[in-house]
Amino acid sequence: MTVPTVLRAALFSKAREFGLAPLLSLPDGSVADLQTGYIPLLVNFSFEDKAAKGLRKLKDQTEPEPAVYFSALEVVRDNPALLLSGETGSGKTTFAKHLAFRLVSGGYSPLPLSRNDHGAVHSENWDLDDVLPLYVPVVAGKTLATLLEDTLPGLARALSDGACAASDATLLLILDGVEATGTGGISLLNEALLLQAHHPGVRLLALGEASVVKGWPMPQGLVRHDLLPLLGVQRRQAAAKLAGLDLEATGIALGTAAANPAQFAMAMIGGDAGETAEAAADSWLLKVAGDKQTANFLCGLAFDALTGKLDDPGVMPVSRVRQLLAARHLASQAAEEAVRPFRTEPALWAPVLKSLAARLSGSDRAVSLIEALISGEGDDVLRGGLLAADIITGPGALRDRIAALLLAIIGDGALTAPEREKAGRKLSVWGDPRDLEALADVPGGSFTFGSNTHPNSAPPHRAVVGDFRIGLYPVTNASYGTFIAETGRPWRSPDGFSEDRRNAPATDLTWRDACAYCDWLTDRWRDAGRIRADEIVRLPSETEWERAARGDQPDYGDETIVYPWGNIWRDDAANSEEAGFNNTCTVGLFPKGRSPYGCYDMAGQVWEWGTTLWGEDMATPSFTYPYADDGREALDAAPSIRRILRGGCFSSGKLKACCTYRGSLEPDGFWRGNGFRIVIAKAARHGGWR
């Protein structure tokens, strides 16, 4: 049996209309439609991420190769339930409508696609047959059932009458603009996943504004990826194909701001380099308005459209264009007038105020804007301070006030995780005032060790450790970078010395790298009097690590996982897969997840090296439980013998980002999800370290 003919015809009719919709005005005055003007988009998921998640051995290469990225189309193909996020103007809606159009217009043929600016080209493939797209624009306050009925009356009845269930066809439900519902978007996504569970022939693609959806805890089964800005090679190819422009020769649209698809279009039409969004907007406005009076009218119109005062959604439908023109309109208004809409819709208006600040840069009015942002109380002030951090241009008393707000955001776990991540990066550049080499005192004694929640961690039993101190945080790029600078040891981290990543965990290092750091820090801290002559810095044993992570928490049963904060999973407590970062972040961003001894990031963030041996088989440990004095702490084991990793990392789900799950890796292996934290203990504990 096939999908009902009427339903198929309705889906095809709606999707075909997208192909003829105007997409891009060209410099000669002509218009490219969606069918001809679409530029394939890439996402922040690389071939390396997929292949062993970036795992490398020391002998494999001395430097990491440039990332080669998957396309948005390919991650839709590979994930039955996907959330694509991007900034305003990143091409989310264009991609969704183009996908729908192509699926009903003969599908996709393999075509070569540039994957980075270093010359990597691979064919883009789509190998799913008979996929029927249903494009649904999300409207605030409406349930999924209402949205579906409004978009395609009778769909629910068709899904439930058995005809679709018996079909080989797949329905691709495309929910565009899920950020429109605010925090209600999480419920909407759960409704869609429930629909998918009841109808296996349904696939889900949701699209949302990154600044909003990155703060949502991801429902189980939903994968999230971010759209990337346009590569330089993509812009050159698109300009040559669509407008016959040679961007290298003309200097048009290759600037940093023109990597945003909406701003690329504006720069190309206006003949601007695209170094700043404001210059691109001004050149575009001059071209389309023709005179100052008309330009001012259009800017006021854009402001009204953005504030919801206009009923016609077709007036300047691209949100990024509205934002840039609204900023130009506000340049003649009082600071309080500009900040007011930001208080109620920060995600929508933050780009407006950043653009406004760029226009006011260096003036007293820029200072007034910052003062208005950090006036008030509660989350409004914290969120205003976060935006002000992007606006302020130099050190001084005002920046010190903003830095205090950023520190409060991180320390209190305030706002959303993406907002805290942004605060952490800014503090890294300005100088993070926290003691990121601080230690926690962990008392010795007998405690419950292990769990029956995974065979490799079983059985739970009693283990004994002595007193020790352990790092409150994983070792950071700043600390490890000092070691590299003094010793000249090779380090393959692509962002280890980035200014905005100094307070993130050091990664891309082997077990031997971590041990060498411990040796170096032992001498350094002895000389400074921070540790005694009979103490050393080293990696934690497996028992020490778990003791620091779980404290005196008992075994709660075979089905209950132990986390540093307790036995029930908490959203916003760990940089795990559920957080959606797919990368390390500033240490200490998840204070809800602190261990009983105050340690941060012991679930998620980075897999942490330990001293304990695992064995040679990746799947099954040679050194099983109960923990014993059976040579598993030998420091001179063969290179083929894997060492324990604990805690999970940013791509680990909540089943692994916990106190008891055991990972492992060869001592010469490394990748961007491996780090470590240090222990201070007496040198004799394991028969010496060096």
XYZ file of C-alpha atoms in Angstrom:
690
model
C 0.000 0.000 0.000
C 1.275 3.528 -0.688
C 0.893 6.895 0.917
C -2.550 8.257 -0.006
C -2.430 10.015 -3.373
C -4.111 13.141 -2.045
C -1.580 13.456 0.782
C 1.377 12.935 -1.529
C 0.029 15.487 -4.003
C -0.449 18.082 -1.241
C 3.080 17.613 0.058
C 4.562 17.826 -3.427
C 2.578 20.930 -4.318
C 3.739 22.892 -1.274
C 7.383 21.881 -1.670
C 7.521 22.684 -5.406
C 6.449 26.257 -4.706
C 9.647 26.838 -2.736
C 11.886 26.333 -5.759
C 10.493 29.360 -7.588
C 10.517 31.666 -4.559
C 12.929 34.628 -4.869
C 16.067 34.081 -2.816
C 18.782 36.510 -3.811
C 18.832 39.834 -5.621
C 21.883 40.083 -7.849
C 24.032 43.152 -8.578
C 22.527 43.522 -12.088
C 19.009 43.768 -10.668
C 17.947 40.240 -11.526
C 16.743 37.791 -8.888
C 17.943 34.242 -8.256
C 15.281 31.860 -7.034
C 15.790 29.149 -4.442
C 16.385 26.521 -7.089
C 19.316 28.352 -8.660
C 20.632 30.492 -5.798
C 21.018 27.970 -2.993
C 24.513 27.504 -1.513
C 25.108 24.112 0.226
C 25.783 24.588 3.929
C 28.263 22.796 6.195
C 27.889 21.866 9.872
C 30.242 21.662 12.841
C 30.657 17.899 12.565
C 33.796 16.669 10.876
C 34.908 13.440 9.269
C 37.390 13.156 12.137
C 34.583 13.444 14.686
C 32.792 10.528 13.075
C 35.897 8.346 12.692
C 36.683 7.363 16.298
C 35.679 10.874 17.377
C 39.054 12.314 16.541
C 41.119 9.609 18.199
C 44.749 9.678 17.153
C 47.948 7.948 18.147
C 51.214 9.759 18.603
C 52.772 7.949 15.656
C 49.891 8.791 13.328
C 50.801 12.419 12.702
C 52.719 15.269 14.243
C 50.092 17.919 13.473
C 46.304 17.591 13.194
C 44.992 17.999 9.674
C 42.431 20.711 8.856
C 38.902 19.660 9.695
C 36.786 18.275 6.846
C 33.117 18.973 7.524
C 29.874 17.192 6.728
C 27.116 19.084 4.960
C 23.748 19.932 6.464
C 22.142 17.579 3.969
C 24.316 14.671 5.101
C 23.547 15.066 8.804
C 19.829 15.119 7.942
C 20.419 11.893 6.021
C 22.312 10.270 8.894
C 20.075 11.289 11.821
C 16.378 10.344 12.064
C 15.856 13.185 14.542
C 18.008 16.298 14.130
C 18.084 19.871 15.399
C 20.072 22.270 13.202
C 20.928 25.558 14.871
C 22.493 28.705 13.503
C 22.719 32.435 14.049
C 20.296 34.835 12.409
C 20.984 34.893 8.696
C 22.825 31.565 8.677
C 20.504 30.055 6.064
C 18.357 27.731 8.189
C 15.079 28.449 6.432
C 16.705 28.517 3.010
C 18.239 25.099 3.616
C 14.942 23.642 4.856
C 12.932 24.901 1.907
C 15.582 23.879 -0.608
C 15.671 20.392 0.912
C 11.900 20.114 0.620
C 11.973 21.344 -2.971
C 14.723 18.969 -4.053
C 13.079 15.940 -2.469
C 10.014 16.371 -4.681
C 11.934 17.438 -7.800
C 14.001 14.414 -8.645
C 16.109 14.190 -5.490
C 19.857 14.654 -5.209
C 22.621 13.505 -7.510
C 26.124 13.227 -6.017
C 27.901 16.545 -6.556
C 31.394 17.658 -5.482
C 31.309 19.935 -2.442
C 34.120 21.943 -0.837
C 34.525 20.889 2.800
C 37.062 23.476 3.999
C 39.212 26.306 2.647
C 42.230 23.993 2.333
C 41.096 22.214 -0.799
C 39.155 19.259 0.589
C 36.376 18.288 -1.825
C 34.041 15.301 -1.419
C 30.808 14.448 -3.157
C 27.632 15.236 -1.250
C 25.358 12.208 -1.216
C 21.730 11.535 -0.359
C 20.736 7.882 -0.498
C 17.256 7.864 1.056
C 14.394 6.991 -1.292
C 10.827 8.314 -1.379
C 11.123 10.946 1.346
C 8.110 13.250 1.506
C 8.834 16.658 3.067
C 6.365 18.537 5.225
C 7.607 22.064 5.953
C 5.985 23.531 9.084
C 6.767 27.096 10.224
C 6.529 27.159 14.010
C 4.175 29.668 15.619
C 4.392 30.588 19.307
C 1.678 29.141 21.509
C 0.607 26.333 19.174
C 0.948 22.623 19.848
C 2.410 20.254 17.302
C -1.026 18.865 16.501
C -2.358 22.346 15.762
C 0.666 23.263 13.649
C 0.272 20.091 11.585
C -3.452 20.612 11.059
C -2.898 24.243 10.063
C -0.199 23.259 7.591
C -1.779 20.154 6.091
C -5.342 19.390 7.181
C -6.006 15.687 7.496
C -2.404 14.647 8.108
C -3.108 13.219 11.557
C -5.950 11.144 10.137
C -3.742 9.890 7.303
C -1.019 8.880 9.729
C -3.429 6.966 11.916
C -5.461 5.142 9.243
C -2.747 2.592 8.564
C -1.985 3.552 4.969
C 1.176 5.461 5.818
C 2.319 2.780 8.242
C 2.204 0.190 5.485
C 4.075 2.396 3.024
C 7.754 2.377 2.147
C 7.687 6.162 1.988
C 9.163 8.337 4.733
C 7.631 11.570 5.981
C 10.250 14.226 6.812
C 8.694 16.624 9.303
C 10.535 19.968 9.084
C 9.865 22.287 12.029
C 11.349 25.676 11.155
C 11.854 28.380 13.784
C 11.441 26.344 16.963
C 12.917 29.264 18.922
C 9.629 31.124 18.349
C 8.074 29.159 21.207
C 10.754 30.154 23.733
C 11.297 27.472 26.348
C 8.135 25.826 25.040
C 10.269 24.598 22.170
C 11.480 21.722 24.327
C 7.895 20.503 24.723
C 7.339 20.899 20.988
C 10.395 18.772 20.232
C 9.228 16.121 22.696
C 5.819 16.072 20.990
C 7.543 15.546 17.643
C 9.686 12.743 19.036
C 6.580 11.089 20.473
C 4.915 11.298 17.057
C 8.014 9.707 15.552
C 7.942 6.912 18.120
C 4.334 6.097 17.181
C 5.034 6.310 13.446
C 8.430 4.805 12.531
C 8.114 6.169 9.000
C 8.499 9.744 10.276
C 11.828 11.577 10.380
C 12.342 14.897 12.159
C 14.325 17.995 11.210
C 14.004 21.000 13.504
C 15.716 24.331 12.908
C 16.315 27.015 15.503
C 18.230 30.131 16.462
C 21.502 29.077 18.061
C 21.418 31.660 20.855
C 18.093 30.185 22.027
C 18.216 26.450 21.389
C 21.763 25.957 22.669
C 20.390 26.573 26.133
C 17.881 23.734 25.883
C 18.567 20.288 27.332
C 18.402 17.975 24.343
C 15.651 15.334 24.500
C 16.943 11.785 24.235
C 17.222 10.642 20.647
C 17.621 14.140 19.197
C 21.008 15.088 17.742
C 22.025 18.745 17.390
C 24.541 20.289 15.002
C 25.402 23.914 14.224
C 25.471 25.414 10.753
C 28.873 26.834 9.853
C 29.518 30.212 8.194
C 30.194 30.207 4.483
C 33.724 29.306 3.481
C 35.692 31.659 1.292
C 35.664 29.089 -1.489
C 31.861 28.773 -1.236
C 31.445 32.519 -1.656
C 33.796 32.679 -4.618
C 32.022 29.815 -6.341
C 28.543 31.224 -5.674
C 29.429 34.722 -6.886
C 30.975 33.370 -10.079
C 28.021 31.091 -10.786
C 25.183 33.473 -9.939
C 26.528 36.882 -10.876
C 29.680 36.281 -12.910
C 31.694 38.085 -10.226
C 35.350 37.427 -9.492
C 35.507 38.170 -5.775
C 39.289 37.944 -5.628
C 39.649 40.535 -8.358
C 36.945 42.871 -7.059
C 37.547 42.511 -3.313
C 33.814 42.063 -2.764
C 32.140 39.869 -0.100
C 35.216 38.034 1.160
C 35.377 39.864 4.495
C 34.689 38.251 7.854
C 31.094 39.492 8.144
C 30.217 38.199 4.677
C 30.618 34.618 5.929
C 27.060 34.990 7.208
C 24.864 34.056 4.202
C 22.468 36.989 4.633
C 25.350 39.436 4.946
C 27.108 37.806 1.994
C 24.069 38.612 -0.143
C 24.015 42.216 1.092
C 27.741 42.686 0.488
C 27.556 41.214 -3.000
C 24.599 43.391 -4.007
C 26.124 46.511 -2.490
C 29.621 45.833 -3.806
C 31.119 45.889 -0.308
C 34.066 43.883 1.038
C 31.919 42.574 3.870
C 34.447 43.194 6.614
C 31.660 44.432 8.913
C 27.952 43.759 8.892
C 27.238 47.480 9.171
C 29.269 48.376 6.078
C 27.570 45.594 4.128
C 24.139 46.818 5.269
C 24.905 50.436 4.408
C 26.163 49.601 0.930
C 23.121 47.405 0.311
C 20.749 50.068 1.632
C 22.291 52.714 -0.622
C 21.771 50.436 -3.597
C 18.128 49.544 -2.900
C 16.922 52.863 -1.387
C 18.595 55.364 -3.658
C 18.335 58.324 -1.264
C 18.705 59.108 2.445
C 15.007 59.729 3.094
C 13.987 56.370 1.657
C 16.838 54.688 3.540
C 15.654 56.147 6.853
C 12.085 55.051 6.089
C 13.240 51.485 5.426
C 15.224 51.437 8.688
C 12.192 52.585 10.651
C 10.099 49.976 8.875
C 12.611 47.286 9.827
C 12.474 48.390 13.478
C 8.680 48.240 13.476
C 8.749 44.804 11.848
C 11.173 43.529 14.457
C 9.065 44.849 17.334
C 5.945 43.197 15.905
C 4.153 46.438 15.026
C 3.653 45.298 11.433
C 1.161 42.591 10.555
C 2.707 41.721 7.196
C 5.437 39.077 7.662
C 6.524 39.648 4.071
C 8.049 43.042 4.898
C 11.788 42.398 4.941
C 11.328 38.712 5.767
C 15.010 38.061 6.492
C 15.503 38.654 10.231
C 19.167 39.566 9.835
C 18.294 42.375 7.429
C 15.695 43.649 9.896
C 18.223 43.594 12.719
C 20.921 45.505 10.872
C 18.519 48.192 9.677
C 16.864 48.450 13.099
C 20.313 49.108 14.588
C 20.837 51.945 12.142
C 17.433 53.352 13.134
C 18.324 53.191 16.855
C 21.565 55.111 16.300
C 19.492 58.288 16.605
C 17.513 57.123 19.669
C 18.229 57.180 23.422
C 20.118 54.225 24.941
C 17.128 53.249 27.084
C 14.964 53.022 23.962
C 17.437 50.573 22.459
C 17.777 48.413 25.578
C 14.044 48.127 26.310
C 13.170 45.478 23.674
C 16.357 43.575 24.538
C 15.034 42.984 28.066
C 11.994 41.117 26.766
C 13.516 39.300 23.755
C 17.288 39.139 24.300
C 18.006 36.550 21.611
C 16.285 38.629 18.935
C 17.672 41.989 20.017
C 21.235 41.172 21.090
C 22.455 41.261 17.457
C 20.696 44.614 17.034
C 22.489 46.153 20.012
C 25.847 44.746 18.943
C 25.369 46.326 15.537
C 24.281 49.559 17.194
C 27.379 49.529 19.391
C 29.569 49.088 16.321
C 27.986 52.208 14.870
C 28.485 54.154 18.122
C 32.006 52.870 18.809
C 34.275 55.382 20.508
C 31.536 57.851 21.360
C 29.952 58.843 24.663
C 26.731 57.283 23.432
C 28.455 53.886 23.317
C 29.259 54.283 27.015
C 25.650 55.243 27.703
C 24.507 52.085 25.946
C 26.771 49.938 28.139
C 25.621 51.713 31.303
C 22.003 51.066 30.345
C 22.728 47.380 29.760
C 24.291 46.817 33.195
C 21.713 48.821 35.141
C 18.922 47.038 36.986
C 18.934 43.739 38.812
C 18.729 39.964 38.473
C 19.238 38.094 35.243
C 18.548 41.246 33.234
C 21.777 42.762 34.509
C 23.770 39.556 34.026
C 22.508 39.174 30.476
C 23.142 42.847 29.845
C 26.673 42.464 31.186
C 27.276 39.540 28.857
C 26.250 41.634 25.882
C 28.211 44.625 27.170
C 31.328 42.440 27.221
C 31.070 42.230 23.440
C 30.707 45.981 23.148
C 33.345 47.443 25.449
C 36.642 48.172 23.731
C 39.271 48.560 26.435
C 40.219 48.076 30.096
C 39.047 50.347 32.866
C 36.541 50.644 35.689
C 33.587 49.936 33.419
C 35.138 46.741 32.108
C 35.937 45.684 35.679
C 32.228 45.985 36.520
C 31.358 43.842 33.536
C 34.026 41.264 34.428
C 32.473 40.928 37.900
C 29.132 40.164 36.250
C 30.734 37.540 34.004
C 32.342 35.897 37.014
C 28.969 35.819 38.777
C 27.391 34.176 35.719
C 29.986 31.398 35.816
C 30.281 30.965 39.564
C 26.538 30.938 40.226
C 25.655 28.837 37.194
C 23.347 31.640 36.108
C 21.668 32.030 32.705
C 21.935 29.252 30.126
C 24.945 27.035 29.511
C 25.743 28.704 26.146
C 25.617 32.117 27.812
C 27.980 30.903 30.529
C 30.254 29.477 27.848
C 30.376 32.872 26.212
C 31.142 34.527 29.558
C 33.951 32.039 30.126
C 35.576 32.771 26.793
C 35.484 36.504 27.430
C 36.987 36.080 30.905
C 39.714 33.959 29.364
C 40.701 36.862 27.109
C 40.525 39.433 29.891
C 42.171 37.196 32.489
C 40.183 34.651 34.506
C 40.611 35.662 38.178
C 39.805 32.214 39.580
C 42.544 29.962 40.947
C 42.279 27.251 38.323
C 45.085 25.265 39.973
C 43.188 25.044 43.273
C 43.034 21.703 45.081
C 40.347 19.857 47.024
C 41.112 17.809 50.139
C 39.750 14.275 49.867
C 39.724 12.187 53.054
C 40.887 8.606 52.881
C 38.971 5.586 54.026
C 36.719 2.827 52.777
C 34.036 3.666 50.211
C 31.754 1.995 47.671
C 33.579 1.537 44.364
C 32.138 0.352 41.055
C 28.626 -0.387 39.821
C 26.556 -3.055 38.115
C 25.270 -0.503 35.598
C 27.955 -1.700 33.156
C 29.746 -5.091 33.105
C 33.201 -3.474 32.980
C 32.453 -1.537 36.176
C 31.079 -4.498 38.134
C 30.774 -5.593 40.812
C 30.356 -2.756 43.287
C 32.581 -3.383 46.291
C 34.454 -1.641 49.054
C 37.785 -0.012 48.256
C 40.258 1.853 50.438
C 42.270 4.993 49.662
C 44.487 7.248 51.717
C 44.141 11.003 52.091
C 45.009 13.002 48.984
C 44.430 16.313 47.278
C 43.042 16.579 43.770
C 42.556 19.407 41.286
C 39.260 21.236 41.581
C 39.385 21.519 37.801
C 40.960 19.608 34.930
C 44.352 21.024 33.958
C 43.724 24.025 31.720
C 45.293 25.200 28.489
C 46.928 28.068 30.372
C 48.663 25.779 32.879
C 49.662 23.161 30.329
C 50.755 25.884 27.915
C 53.226 27.204 30.499
C 54.723 23.715 30.686
C 55.002 23.585 26.890
C 56.610 27.017 26.744
C 59.252 26.052 29.307
C 60.035 22.559 28.021
C 59.465 22.821 24.282
C 57.509 19.574 24.316
C 55.370 19.113 21.155
C 51.640 19.725 21.578
C 49.157 19.022 18.841
C 46.196 20.989 20.188
C 44.684 23.268 17.517
C 43.370 25.760 20.098
C 45.708 25.233 23.036
C 47.089 28.751 22.816
C 43.888 30.535 21.791
C 43.205 33.568 23.960
C 39.571 32.647 24.540
C 40.436 29.026 25.477
C 43.035 29.551 28.201
C 40.563 28.470 30.886
C 39.355 25.380 28.977
C 40.828 21.916 29.645
C 44.090 21.014 27.929
C 43.422 18.241 25.398
C 45.086 16.428 22.496
C 47.704 14.989 24.809
C 48.856 11.467 25.551
C 49.160 9.712 28.887
C 52.913 10.287 28.673
C 52.334 14.006 28.085
C 50.188 14.149 31.226
C 52.842 12.296 33.228
C 55.584 14.623 31.975
C 53.506 17.613 33.070
C 53.128 16.088 36.533
C 56.904 15.619 36.822
C 57.501 19.215 35.757
C 54.865 20.574 38.157
C 56.315 18.536 41.031
C 59.623 20.416 40.752
C 57.892 23.731 40.212
C 55.589 23.410 43.232
C 58.338 22.065 45.492
C 60.467 25.086 44.646
C 57.516 27.366 45.375
C 56.781 25.606 48.680
C 53.333 24.581 47.514
C 54.020 20.891 48.197
C 56.438 19.207 50.600
C 59.639 17.474 49.585
C 58.026 14.062 50.186
C 55.012 14.855 47.991
C 54.591 14.568 44.246
C 52.165 15.656 41.598
C 50.785 12.713 39.625
C 47.697 11.372 37.924
C 44.975 9.837 40.102
C 44.574 6.112 40.426
C 41.178 4.775 39.429
C 40.086 4.454 43.037
C 41.216 7.981 43.885
C 39.386 9.428 40.916
C 36.118 7.714 41.795
C 36.460 8.603 45.461
C 36.816 12.293 44.524
C 33.865 12.044 42.138
C 31.294 10.101 44.187
C 32.372 10.616 47.785
C 30.467 8.343 50.172
C 27.542 7.698 47.849
C 26.481 4.048 48.090
C 25.499 1.694 45.304
C 21.868 2.480 44.507
C 21.099 -0.696 42.587
C 21.810 -2.253 39.220
C 19.748 0.255 37.248
C 20.797 3.459 38.999
C 23.786 5.456 37.818
C 25.880 7.446 40.289
C 26.755 11.020 39.346
C 28.929 13.463 41.294
C 25.778 15.256 42.469
C 23.645 12.205 43.283
C 21.777 9.311 41.677
C 19.331 11.249 39.475
C 20.405 12.896 36.244
C 20.231 16.699 36.360
C 20.006 18.917 33.328
C 22.591 21.692 33.234
C 24.979 19.797 35.514
C 27.583 18.541 33.025
C 29.181 19.304 29.690
C 27.970 16.003 28.262
C 26.294 15.122 24.988
C 23.035 16.438 26.420
C 24.528 19.938 26.760
C 25.034 20.065 22.992
C 28.408 21.854 22.947
C 30.280 19.066 21.145
C 33.431 20.689 22.503
C 35.195 21.483 25.716
C 34.259 24.692 27.495
C 35.607 26.901 30.260
C 36.144 24.799 33.369
C 33.621 25.180 36.179
C 30.665 26.244 34.004
C 28.407 23.587 35.578
C 28.442 24.220 39.353
C 25.300 22.083 39.778
C 27.484 19.098 38.954
C 30.186 19.558 41.605
C 31.324 16.469 43.447
C 30.940 16.033 47.230
C 34.444 17.512 47.642
C 33.782 20.479 45.391
C 35.452 19.200 42.215
C 34.116 20.529 38.935
C 33.685 18.738 35.603
C 34.053 15.160 36.831
C 31.122 14.155 34.619
C 31.516 15.133 30.977
C 33.903 17.803 29.676
C 36.980 15.575 29.084
C 37.889 11.943 29.624
C 40.553 12.105 32.341
C 43.716 10.030 32.299
C 44.488 7.889 35.342
C 47.421 5.740 36.372
C 45.507 2.458 36.381
C 45.964 -0.143 33.650
C 43.095 -1.572 31.620
C 44.627 -4.168 29.307
C 45.081 -4.616 25.560
C 41.497 -5.392 24.531
C 39.474 -2.208 24.010
C 36.156 -3.938 24.799
C 37.054 -5.968 27.867
C 39.464 -5.029 30.663
C 42.207 -7.427 31.742
C 42.220 -5.743 35.137
C 38.715 -6.378 36.389
C 36.981 -5.682 39.690
C 37.328 -6.075 42.600
C 40.197 -3.616 42.565
C 43.394 -5.347 43.712
C 47.117 -4.844 44.171
C 47.852 -6.980 41.116
C 50.164 -4.793 39.048
C 47.455 -2.578 37.635
C 49.265 0.528 38.890
C 52.564 -0.299 37.144
C 54.020 2.790 35.515
C 56.297 0.910 33.109
C 53.735 -1.208 31.250
C 54.135 -1.851 27.516
C 52.784 0.757 25.068
C 50.089 -1.690 23.961
C 48.564 -1.770 27.458
C 45.734 0.735 27.664
C 45.300 3.126 30.602
C 42.051 4.014 32.318
C 40.039 7.074 31.327
C 37.273 8.325 33.577
C 34.335 10.716 33.613
C 33.212 10.856 30.006
C 33.563 13.918 27.799
C 31.501 16.480 25.917
C 30.278 13.859 23.430
C 29.442 11.232 26.085
C 25.822 10.677 27.025
C 24.583 10.468 30.594
C 25.210 6.708 30.703
C 28.957 7.333 30.465
C 29.353 10.826 31.920
C 29.178 9.557 35.486
C 31.250 8.361 38.439
C 31.609 4.690 37.557
C 31.889 4.128 33.802
C 35.377 3.010 32.714
C 37.012 4.099 29.464
C 40.514 3.368 28.205
C 43.118 4.325 25.606
C 46.667 3.404 24.639
C 49.185 5.648 26.438
C 50.282 7.150 23.102
C 46.714 7.927 21.982
C 45.215 11.383 22.078
C 42.237 13.376 20.856
C 40.310 16.529 21.575
C 38.167 14.851 24.233
C 41.031 13.643 26.468
C 42.430 15.661 29.370
C 43.480 15.099 32.975
C 43.516 16.460 36.491
C 46.276 16.144 39.055
C 46.618 14.543 42.455
C 49.009 15.496 45.256
C 50.105 12.550 47.375
C 53.153 11.098 49.091
C 55.787 9.843 46.703
C 55.836 6.358 48.194
C 52.181 5.580 47.439
C 52.877 3.767 44.167
C 56.540 3.107 44.678
C 57.561 6.472 43.307
C 56.606 8.271 40.142
C 59.816 8.905 38.279
